[in-house]
mmCIF file of C-alpha atoms and ligand atoms in Angstrom:
data_model
loop_
_atom_site.group_PDB
_atom_site.id
_atom_site.type_symbol
_atom_site.label_atom_id
_atom_site.label_comp_id
_atom_site.label_asym_id
_atom_site.label_seq_id
_atom_site.Cartn_x
_atom_site.Cartn_y
_atom_site.Cartn_z
ATOM 1 C CA MET A 1 -33.329 209.690 123.097
ATOM 2 C CA LYS A 2 -29.776 209.723 122.768
ATOM 3 C CA ILE A 3 -28.435 206.162 122.871
ATOM 4 C CA GLY A 4 -25.826 206.755 125.128
ATOM 5 C CA ASP A 5 -28.562 207.101 128.256
ATOM 6 C CA LEU A 6 -29.409 203.745 126.906
ATOM 7 C CA PHE A 7 -26.597 201.534 128.400
ATOM 8 C CA GLN A 8 -27.339 203.684 132.154
ATOM 9 C CA THR A 9 -29.359 200.197 132.320
ATOM 10 C CA ASN A 10 -28.183 196.720 133.088
ATOM 11 C CA LYS A 11 -29.924 195.721 129.701
ATOM 12 C CA THR A 12 -27.829 194.874 126.897
ATOM 13 C CA VAL A 13 -28.867 197.081 124.243
ATOM 14 C CA LEU A 14 -29.810 195.392 120.658
ATOM 15 C CA SER A 15 -29.624 197.068 117.945
ATOM 16 C CA LEU A 16 -29.740 196.884 113.818
ATOM 17 C CA GLU A 17 -28.210 198.014 111.041
ATOM 18 C CA VAL A 18 -29.471 198.409 107.127
ATOM 19 C CA PHE A 19 -28.199 200.430 104.667
ATOM 20 C CA PRO A 20 -29.867 202.462 102.008
ATOM 21 C CA PRO A 21 -31.064 200.353 98.674
ATOM 22 C CA LYS A 22 -28.677 201.237 95.737
ATOM 23 C CA LYS A 23 -30.770 204.460 93.966
ATOM 24 C CA GLU A 24 -32.522 202.120 91.093
ATOM 25 C CA SER A 25 -34.753 199.530 94.239
ATOM 26 C CA GLY A 26 -35.777 203.144 95.380
ATOM 27 C CA LEU A 27 -36.256 203.938 99.542
ATOM 28 C CA GLU A 28 -39.768 201.778 99.730
ATOM 29 C CA THR A 29 -37.351 198.219 99.295
ATOM 30 C CA ILE A 30 -35.402 199.630 102.964
ATOM 31 C CA TYR A 31 -39.354 200.645 104.400
ATOM 32 C CA GLN A 32 -40.302 197.272 103.918
ATOM 33 C CA THR A 33 -37.967 195.401 105.290
ATOM 34 C CA LEU A 34 -37.686 197.850 108.228
ATOM 35 C CA GLN A 35 -41.268 196.720 108.526
ATOM 36 C CA GLU A 36 -40.396 193.560 109.254
ATOM 37 C CA LEU A 37 -38.112 193.775 111.587
ATOM 38 C CA GLU A 38 -39.956 196.816 113.396
ATOM 39 C CA SER A 39 -42.081 193.459 115.431
ATOM 40 C CA LEU A 40 -38.212 192.926 116.550
ATOM 41 C CA SER A 41 -38.211 196.254 118.362
ATOM 42 C CA PRO A 42 -34.434 196.608 118.862
ATOM 43 C CA ASP A 43 -33.321 199.049 120.955
ATOM 44 C CA PHE A 44 -31.949 201.567 118.196
ATOM 45 C CA VAL A 45 -31.518 201.407 114.188
ATOM 46 C CA SER A 46 -28.494 202.339 112.562
ATOM 47 C CA VAL A 47 -28.389 203.574 108.880
ATOM 48 C CA THR A 48 -25.002 203.834 107.072
ATOM 49 C CA TYR A 49 -23.895 206.896 105.076
ATOM 50 C CA GLY A 50 -22.243 207.006 101.538
ATOM 51 C CA ALA A 51 -20.755 203.093 102.349
ATOM 52 C CA GLY A 52 -20.366 200.087 99.949
ATOM 53 C CA GLY A 53 -21.779 202.614 97.031
ATOM 54 C CA SER A 54 -25.509 202.419 98.366
ATOM 55 C CA GLY A 55 -28.031 204.740 97.149
ATOM 56 C CA GLY A 56 -26.558 208.735 97.873
ATOM 57 C CA CYS A 57 -25.904 210.074 101.045
ATOM 58 C CA ASN A 58 -29.322 211.963 101.837
ATOM 59 C CA ALA A 59 -30.994 208.881 101.565
ATOM 60 C CA THR A 60 -29.410 208.657 104.944
ATOM 61 C CA LEU A 61 -31.187 211.408 106.753
ATOM 62 C CA GLU A 62 -33.682 210.475 104.681
ATOM 63 C CA ILE A 63 -34.663 206.559 105.987
ATOM 64 C CA ALA A 64 -32.988 207.982 109.618
ATOM 65 C CA LYS A 65 -36.181 210.225 109.926
ATOM 66 C CA THR A 66 -38.635 206.988 108.736
ATOM 67 C CA ILE A 67 -37.705 204.827 111.478
ATOM 68 C CA LYS A 68 -38.360 207.549 113.881
ATOM 69 C CA GLU A 69 -41.320 208.953 113.000
ATOM 70 C CA ARG A 70 -43.050 206.058 110.995
ATOM 71 C CA TYR A 71 -41.234 203.303 112.829
ATOM 72 C CA GLY A 72 -40.837 204.998 116.886
ATOM 73 C CA ILE A 73 -37.510 202.949 116.770
ATOM 74 C CA GLU A 74 -34.111 205.219 117.500
ATOM 75 C CA PRO A 75 -32.461 205.908 114.478
ATOM 76 C CA LEU A 76 -28.342 205.958 114.605
ATOM 77 C CA HIS A 77 -27.293 208.344 111.856
ATOM 78 C CA HIS A 78 -23.568 207.374 110.021
ATOM 79 C CA LEU A 79 -21.076 210.088 108.968
ATOM 80 C CA THR A 80 -18.189 209.825 107.821
ATOM 81 C CA CYS A 81 -15.633 212.777 107.104
ATOM 82 C CA VAL A 82 -13.858 211.702 104.092
ATOM 83 C CA ASN A 83 -15.993 213.459 102.233
ATOM 84 C CA ASN A 84 -17.406 216.790 104.139
ATOM 85 C CA GLY A 85 -15.373 219.539 105.071
ATOM 86 C CA GLN A 86 -16.645 221.582 108.100
ATOM 87 C CA LYS A 87 -19.268 223.094 106.081
ATOM 88 C CA ASP A 88 -21.121 220.174 104.930
ATOM 89 C CA VAL A 89 -21.095 218.760 108.200
ATOM 90 C CA ALA A 90 -22.484 221.912 109.584
ATOM 91 C CA GLU A 91 -25.093 221.050 107.080
ATOM 92 C CA ILE A 92 -26.051 217.852 107.229
ATOM 93 C CA LEU A 93 -26.412 218.032 111.662
ATOM 94 C CA GLN A 94 -28.312 220.849 110.884
ATOM 95 C CA GLU A 95 -30.335 219.171 108.680
ATOM 96 C CA MET A 96 -30.229 215.768 111.486
ATOM 97 C CA LYS A 97 -31.927 218.572 114.322
ATOM 98 C CA LYS A 98 -34.866 219.882 112.059
ATOM 99 C CA ALA A 99 -35.613 216.009 112.059
ATOM 100 C CA HIS A 100 -35.092 215.084 115.374
ATOM 101 C CA VAL A 101 -32.976 213.250 115.095
ATOM 102 C CA GLU A 102 -29.995 212.734 117.826
ATOM 103 C CA ASN A 103 -27.902 210.301 117.032
ATOM 104 C CA VAL A 104 -25.126 209.973 114.965
ATOM 105 C CA LEU A 105 -21.850 207.156 114.328
ATOM 106 C CA ALA A 106 -18.786 210.261 113.528
ATOM 107 C CA LEU A 107 -16.462 207.850 110.850
ATOM 108 C CA ARG A 108 -13.636 208.813 108.905
ATOM 109 C CA GLY A 109 -15.177 206.481 106.229
ATOM 110 C CA ASP A 110 -12.515 204.360 103.864
ATOM 111 C CA LEU A 111 -10.111 206.613 101.413
ATOM 112 C CA PRO A 112 -11.068 207.104 98.476
ATOM 113 C CA GLU A 113 -7.816 204.887 95.981
ATOM 114 C CA THR A 114 -6.483 207.876 94.873
ATOM 115 C CA GLY A 115 -5.234 208.828 98.462
ATOM 116 C CA GLU A 116 -6.856 211.592 98.496
ATOM 117 C CA ALA A 117 -6.897 214.242 101.974
ATOM 118 C CA VAL A 118 -9.636 214.262 104.243
ATOM 119 C CA PRO A 119 -10.685 217.794 103.510
ATOM 120 C CA ASP A 120 -11.018 219.414 107.137
ATOM 121 C CA PHE A 121 -11.538 216.376 109.645
ATOM 122 C CA CYS A 122 -8.051 213.981 109.667
ATOM 123 C CA TYR A 123 -9.475 210.878 111.404
ATOM 124 C CA ALA A 124 -12.569 209.708 113.107
ATOM 125 C CA LYS A 125 -12.007 211.883 116.462
ATOM 126 C CA ASP A 126 -12.530 215.682 114.798
ATOM 127 C CA LEU A 127 -15.731 214.398 113.996
ATOM 128 C CA VAL A 128 -16.414 213.385 117.047
ATOM 129 C CA ALA A 129 -15.277 216.743 118.812
ATOM 130 C CA ALA A 130 -17.264 218.816 116.209
ATOM 131 C CA ILE A 131 -20.021 217.161 116.245
ATOM 132 C CA LYS A 132 -20.187 217.435 120.109
ATOM 133 C CA ALA A 133 -19.523 220.892 120.112
ATOM 134 C CA ASP A 134 -23.897 220.634 120.300
ATOM 135 C CA ASP A 135 -24.786 219.246 122.787
ATOM 136 C CA HIS A 136 -28.234 217.966 120.632
ATOM 137 C CA PHE A 137 -26.052 214.862 119.568
ATOM 138 C CA SER A 138 -25.590 211.498 121.312
ATOM 139 C CA VAL A 139 -22.102 210.304 119.430
ATOM 140 C CA GLY A 140 -20.656 206.968 118.920
ATOM 141 C CA ALA A 141 -17.606 205.823 117.029
ATOM 142 C CA ALA A 142 -16.492 202.566 115.238
ATOM 143 C CA CYS A 143 -13.552 200.539 117.309
ATOM 144 C CA TYR A 144 -11.673 197.863 116.192
ATOM 145 C CA PRO A 145 -11.977 194.008 117.554
ATOM 146 C CA GLU A 146 -8.752 192.605 115.313
ATOM 147 C CA GLY A 147 -7.069 195.889 114.558
ATOM 148 C CA HIS A 148 -8.471 198.541 111.949
ATOM 149 C CA ILE A 149 -7.409 196.728 108.424
ATOM 150 C CA SER A 150 -4.350 199.803 107.911
ATOM 151 C CA GLN A 151 -3.019 199.631 111.227
ATOM 152 C CA ALA A 152 0.251 198.844 111.320
ATOM 153 C CA ILE A 153 0.905 198.807 115.907
ATOM 154 C CA ASP A 154 -1.539 196.408 117.848
ATOM 155 C CA GLN A 155 -1.577 198.652 120.924
ATOM 156 C CA GLU A 156 -2.536 202.166 118.865
ATOM 157 C CA ASN A 157 -6.117 200.805 118.103
ATOM 158 C CA TYR A 158 -6.267 201.340 122.086
ATOM 159 C CA GLN A 159 -4.669 204.744 121.812
ATOM 160 C CA HIS A 160 -6.910 205.618 119.050
ATOM 161 C CA LEU A 161 -10.328 204.454 121.244
ATOM 162 C CA LEU A 162 -9.391 206.722 124.003
ATOM 163 C CA GLU A 163 -8.716 209.600 121.614
ATOM 164 C CA LYS A 164 -12.345 209.335 120.726
ATOM 165 C CA GLU A 165 -14.176 208.671 124.048
ATOM 166 C CA GLN A 166 -11.855 212.075 125.346
ATOM 167 C CA ALA A 167 -13.208 213.877 122.239
ATOM 168 C CA GLY A 168 -16.815 212.474 123.099
ATOM 169 C CA ALA A 169 -17.957 209.759 122.173
ATOM 170 C CA ASP A 170 -20.533 208.439 123.961
ATOM 171 C CA PHE A 171 -20.463 204.996 122.601
ATOM 172 C CA PHE A 172 -19.059 202.407 120.348
ATOM 173 C CA ILE A 173 -20.042 200.079 117.684
ATOM 174 C CA SER A 174 -17.125 197.255 116.505
ATOM 175 C CA GLN A 175 -16.075 195.751 113.271
ATOM 176 C CA LEU A 176 -17.339 191.877 112.436
ATOM 177 C CA PHE A 177 -16.176 189.453 114.348
ATOM 178 C CA PHE A 178 -16.476 185.901 114.126
ATOM 179 C CA ASP A 179 -13.716 185.034 117.039
ATOM 180 C CA ASN A 180 -15.525 186.509 120.570
ATOM 181 C CA ASP A 181 -12.324 186.237 122.134
ATOM 182 C CA CYS A 182 -10.716 188.917 119.804
ATOM 183 C CA PHE A 183 -13.596 191.452 121.288
ATOM 184 C CA TYR A 184 -13.184 190.168 124.904
ATOM 185 C CA ARG A 185 -9.271 191.156 124.362
ATOM 186 C CA MET A 186 -10.391 193.997 123.126
ATOM 187 C CA LEU A 187 -12.615 194.996 126.029
ATOM 188 C CA GLU A 188 -9.708 194.026 128.184
ATOM 189 C CA GLY A 189 -7.263 196.248 126.210
ATOM 190 C CA ALA A 190 -9.288 198.969 126.466
ATOM 191 C CA ASP A 191 -10.211 198.805 129.716
ATOM 192 C CA GLN A 192 -6.292 199.143 130.400
ATOM 193 C CA ALA A 193 -6.054 202.433 128.204
ATOM 194 C CA GLY A 194 -8.396 203.905 129.972
ATOM 195 C CA VAL A 195 -11.814 203.938 128.006
ATOM 196 C CA THR A 196 -14.814 204.032 129.990
ATOM 197 C CA LYS A 197 -17.657 204.094 127.890
ATOM 198 C CA PRO A 198 -20.422 201.389 126.459
ATOM 199 C CA ILE A 199 -18.696 198.965 123.757
ATOM 200 C CA VAL A 200 -21.297 197.480 121.786
ATOM 201 C CA ALA A 201 -20.120 193.980 119.562
ATOM 202 C CA GLY A 202 -20.961 193.711 115.533
ATOM 203 C CA ILE A 203 -22.398 190.746 114.333
ATOM 204 C CA MET A 204 -22.954 189.736 110.935
ATOM 205 C CA PRO A 205 -23.570 186.043 109.715
ATOM 206 C CA ILE A 206 -22.561 184.859 106.498
ATOM 207 C CA LEU A 207 -24.181 184.743 103.843
ATOM 208 C CA SER A 208 -21.998 183.298 100.983
ATOM 209 C CA LYS A 209 -19.042 182.062 100.498
ATOM 210 C CA ALA A 210 -17.957 184.844 98.119
ATOM 211 C CA GLN A 211 -19.138 187.212 101.501
ATOM 212 C CA VAL A 212 -17.404 185.981 103.942
ATOM 213 C CA GLN A 213 -13.882 186.042 101.546
ATOM 214 C CA LYS A 214 -15.199 189.636 100.439
ATOM 215 C CA MET A 215 -15.088 190.359 104.195
ATOM 216 C CA ILE A 216 -12.205 189.390 105.648
ATOM 217 C CA PHE A 217 -9.861 191.259 102.913
ATOM 218 C CA MET A 218 -11.720 194.507 103.488
ATOM 219 C CA CYS A 219 -11.430 193.998 107.228
ATOM 220 C CA GLY A 220 -9.140 191.278 107.797
ATOM 221 C CA SER A 221 -11.393 189.412 110.455
ATOM 222 C CA SER A 222 -9.696 186.516 111.070
ATOM 223 C CA LEU A 223 -11.742 183.087 111.205
ATOM 224 C CA PRO A 224 -12.294 180.413 113.841
ATOM 225 C CA SER A 225 -11.245 176.859 112.471
ATOM 226 C CA LYS A 226 -15.431 175.514 113.180
ATOM 227 C CA LEU A 227 -16.557 178.896 111.261
ATOM 228 C CA ILE A 228 -13.706 177.072 108.266
ATOM 229 C CA LYS A 229 -14.781 173.692 108.612
ATOM 230 C CA LEU A 230 -18.815 174.887 108.555
ATOM 231 C CA ILE A 231 -17.485 176.743 105.336
ATOM 232 C CA HIS A 232 -15.937 174.592 103.787
ATOM 233 C CA ARG A 233 -18.782 171.734 104.356
ATOM 234 C CA TYR A 234 -21.364 174.129 103.493
ATOM 235 C CA GLY A 235 -20.228 176.098 100.728
ATOM 236 C CA GLU A 236 -21.400 175.194 98.114
ATOM 237 C CA ASP A 237 -24.753 174.901 99.379
ATOM 238 C CA PRO A 238 -25.847 178.669 100.247
ATOM 239 C CA VAL A 239 -29.111 177.191 101.950
ATOM 240 C CA GLU A 240 -27.504 175.190 104.189
ATOM 241 C CA LEU A 241 -23.978 177.372 104.557
ATOM 242 C CA GLN A 242 -27.479 180.229 105.733
ATOM 243 C CA LYS A 243 -28.636 177.998 107.576
ATOM 244 C CA ALA A 244 -25.696 176.673 109.943
ATOM 245 C CA SER A 245 -24.245 180.212 109.462
ATOM 246 C CA LEU A 246 -27.429 182.056 111.919
ATOM 247 C CA ASP A 247 -26.995 179.586 114.494
ATOM 248 C CA TYR A 248 -23.275 180.436 114.308
ATOM 249 C CA ALA A 249 -24.003 183.901 114.481
ATOM 250 C CA TRP A 250 -26.736 183.283 117.123
ATOM 251 C CA GLU A 251 -23.810 180.955 119.546
ATOM 252 C CA GLN A 252 -22.008 184.197 118.955
ATOM 253 C CA MET A 253 -24.470 186.511 120.324
ATOM 254 C CA SER A 254 -25.738 184.617 123.208
ATOM 255 C CA ASP A 255 -22.277 183.867 124.787
ATOM 256 C CA LEU A 256 -21.805 187.587 124.291
ATOM 257 C CA ILE A 257 -24.299 188.183 126.288
ATOM 258 C CA ALA A 258 -23.940 186.232 128.604
ATOM 259 C CA HIS A 259 -20.627 187.622 129.297
ATOM 260 C CA GLY A 260 -22.973 190.419 130.121
ATOM 261 C CA VAL A 261 -21.039 192.778 127.241
ATOM 262 C CA ASP A 262 -23.073 196.519 126.945
ATOM 263 C CA GLY A 263 -24.953 195.117 123.309
ATOM 264 C CA VAL A 264 -24.840 193.665 120.050
ATOM 265 C CA HIS A 265 -25.520 194.670 117.034
ATOM 266 C CA LEU A 266 -26.196 193.103 114.234
ATOM 267 C CA TYR A 267 -25.851 194.370 110.654
ATOM 268 C CA THR A 268 -28.652 192.717 109.000
ATOM 269 C CA MET A 269 -27.539 193.686 105.619
ATOM 270 C CA ASN A 270 -30.987 194.259 105.030
ATOM 271 C CA ARG A 271 -32.189 190.717 105.049
ATOM 272 C CA PRO A 272 -35.239 190.830 107.649
ATOM 273 C CA GLU A 273 -34.820 186.990 108.003
ATOM 274 C CA ILE A 274 -31.209 187.151 109.329
ATOM 275 C CA ALA A 275 -32.586 189.429 112.186
ATOM 276 C CA LEU A 276 -35.790 187.351 112.465
ATOM 277 C CA LYS A 277 -33.653 184.310 112.923
ATOM 278 C CA THR A 278 -31.382 185.186 115.413
ATOM 279 C CA PHE A 279 -32.944 188.452 117.597
ATOM 280 C CA ASP A 280 -35.594 187.496 118.619
ATOM 281 C CA TYR A 281 -34.343 184.706 120.725
ATOM 282 C CA LEU A 282 -32.113 186.826 122.620
ATOM 283 C CA ARG A 283 -34.661 188.687 124.393
ATOM 284 C CA GLY A 284 -35.157 186.225 126.449
ATOM 285 C CA GLU A 285 -31.402 185.750 126.993
ATOM 286 C CA ARG A 286 -30.506 189.206 127.896
ATOM 287 C CA HIS A 287 -30.220 190.111 131.428
HETATM 288 P P1 FAD B 1 -10.664 206.340 112.220
HETATM 289 O O1 FAD B 1 -10.798 206.058 113.924
HETATM 290 O O2 FAD B 1 -10.138 208.019 111.756
HETATM 291 O O3 FAD B 1 -9.229 205.741 112.104
HETATM 292 C C1 FAD B 1 -8.735 205.439 110.975
HETATM 293 C C2 FAD B 1 -7.956 204.903 110.740
HETATM 294 O O4 FAD B 1 -6.641 205.702 110.837
HETATM 295 C C3 FAD B 1 -6.919 203.348 111.938
HETATM 296 O O5 FAD B 1 -6.406 202.899 110.939
HETATM 297 C C4 FAD B 1 -6.422 204.124 112.914
HETATM 298 O O6 FAD B 1 -5.302 202.692 113.575
HETATM 299 C C5 FAD B 1 -6.031 205.540 112.872
HETATM 300 N N1 FAD B 1 -5.934 206.624 113.303
HETATM 301 C C6 FAD B 1 -6.954 207.043 113.912
HETATM 302 N N2 FAD B 1 -6.278 208.037 114.892
HETATM 303 C C7 FAD B 1 -5.059 208.408 114.408
HETATM 304 C C8 FAD B 1 -4.571 209.126 115.156
HETATM 305 N N3 FAD B 1 -4.536 210.263 116.138
HETATM 306 N N4 FAD B 1 -3.022 209.310 114.488
HETATM 307 C C9 FAD B 1 -2.273 208.158 113.628
HETATM 308 N N5 FAD B 1 -2.795 207.430 112.531
HETATM 309 C C10 FAD B 1 -4.486 207.411 113.635
HETATM 310 N N6 FAD B 1 -17.684 203.405 106.788
HETATM 311 C C11 FAD B 1 -18.749 204.350 105.102
HETATM 312 O O7 FAD B 1 -18.219 204.782 104.761
HETATM 313 N N7 FAD B 1 -19.633 204.594 105.562
HETATM 314 C C12 FAD B 1 -20.491 203.524 107.130
HETATM 315 O O8 FAD B 1 -21.367 204.190 107.089
HETATM 316 C C13 FAD B 1 -19.577 202.945 108.010
HETATM 317 N N8 FAD B 1 -20.022 202.463 108.913
HETATM 318 C C14 FAD B 1 -19.190 201.680 109.909
HETATM 319 C C15 FAD B 1 -19.258 201.514 111.074
HETATM 320 C C16 FAD B 1 -18.788 200.344 112.108
HETATM 321 C C17 FAD B 1 -19.438 199.893 113.017
HETATM 322 C C18 FAD B 1 -17.412 200.258 111.632
HETATM 323 C C19 FAD B 1 -16.432 199.652 112.522
HETATM 324 C C20 FAD B 1 -17.484 200.831 110.035
HETATM 325 C C21 FAD B 1 -18.099 201.832 109.506
HETATM 326 N N9 FAD B 1 -17.235 202.112 108.490
HETATM 327 C C22 FAD B 1 -17.828 202.907 107.365
HETATM 328 C C23 FAD B 1 -16.363 202.009 108.134
HETATM 329 C C24 FAD B 1 -14.887 203.054 108.691
HETATM 330 O O9 FAD B 1 -15.639 203.994 107.774
HETATM 331 C C25 FAD B 1 -13.605 202.340 108.075
HETATM 332 O O10 FAD B 1 -13.259 201.143 108.605
HETATM 333 C C26 FAD B 1 -12.479 203.673 108.110
HETATM 334 O O11 FAD B 1 -11.631 202.781 107.488
HETATM 335 C C27 FAD B 1 -11.953 204.334 109.878
HETATM 336 O O12 FAD B 1 -13.277 204.931 109.713
HETATM 337 P P2 FAD B 1 -13.183 205.113 111.766
HETATM 338 O O13 FAD B 1 -14.117 205.706 112.116
HETATM 339 O O14 FAD B 1 -12.742 204.250 112.544
HETATM 340 O O15 FAD B 1 -11.722 206.154 111.477
#
């Protein structure tokens, strides 16, 4: 099923993200995670590509294929253009077709520190257009409630979103954020810019003080004072911090659903208990 079509019902689309485990852990670890997530019946599960030193790009397709075949859940295969030229992309798409994977999240990927150029596709929109040349695929793209970390001018955020839609993006998934108002502001800005495709909210619960520090610097996401106080209070107690932060994430998701957002995407960090504790309640709440 094409993910773009899922938004045609009035229900909030609920989805999860996993990443390929490091090579030494082997793929079986991710299958154990997926087995635990299966009971949540997410509308789709996305699999990252080449991010964060994970276990190789081929693993993404292998996992996406298994999500479809073994668990009967729709996979969303992330794909970046930083490491892939036209020929590579054509080959990867061919492999996806053979595996009946029909949903791709088209991304630029983070530029290497050497600042090397992207081979053939400069921006994600160019990759979106290349994938959409084949109508086998439904294509998603990334969006940023607080702008991309490297983007200087706020207004460009919406222009780039519109360009991705014009290139053929069927839906968007957002960068993680902790302040729902940032997401609502982006929805307004996107609407004013003429973006019409569904926009899914990306939520990542905080698991440790170190993780949140890393995330702030990687993504530029702002922290509301409620969350800062919570980290201050439980920062040295990982168990209590996790409990409080799962409550926070759950409140964030409930509020998003109450606002009638198109979808909520939970970054599981391959920790099934995060999804089990927050996601299950949402099924009863969504419209
Ligand atoms: P683009 O849309 O191309 O934007 C990149 C930069 O260029 C931005 O600063 C943007 O403002 C600017 N820009 C865009 N268009 C133009 C234009 N026409 N002219 C001038 N400037 C422009 N990374 C991975 O490596 N693997 C993953 O699996 C992965 N999954 C992700 C999933 C989600 C939901 C999100 C939000 C991000 C993900 N990322 C992943 C990270 C992403 O690849 C990085 O944030 C990357 O730096 C930007 O990717 P993009 O697709 O948004 O790029």
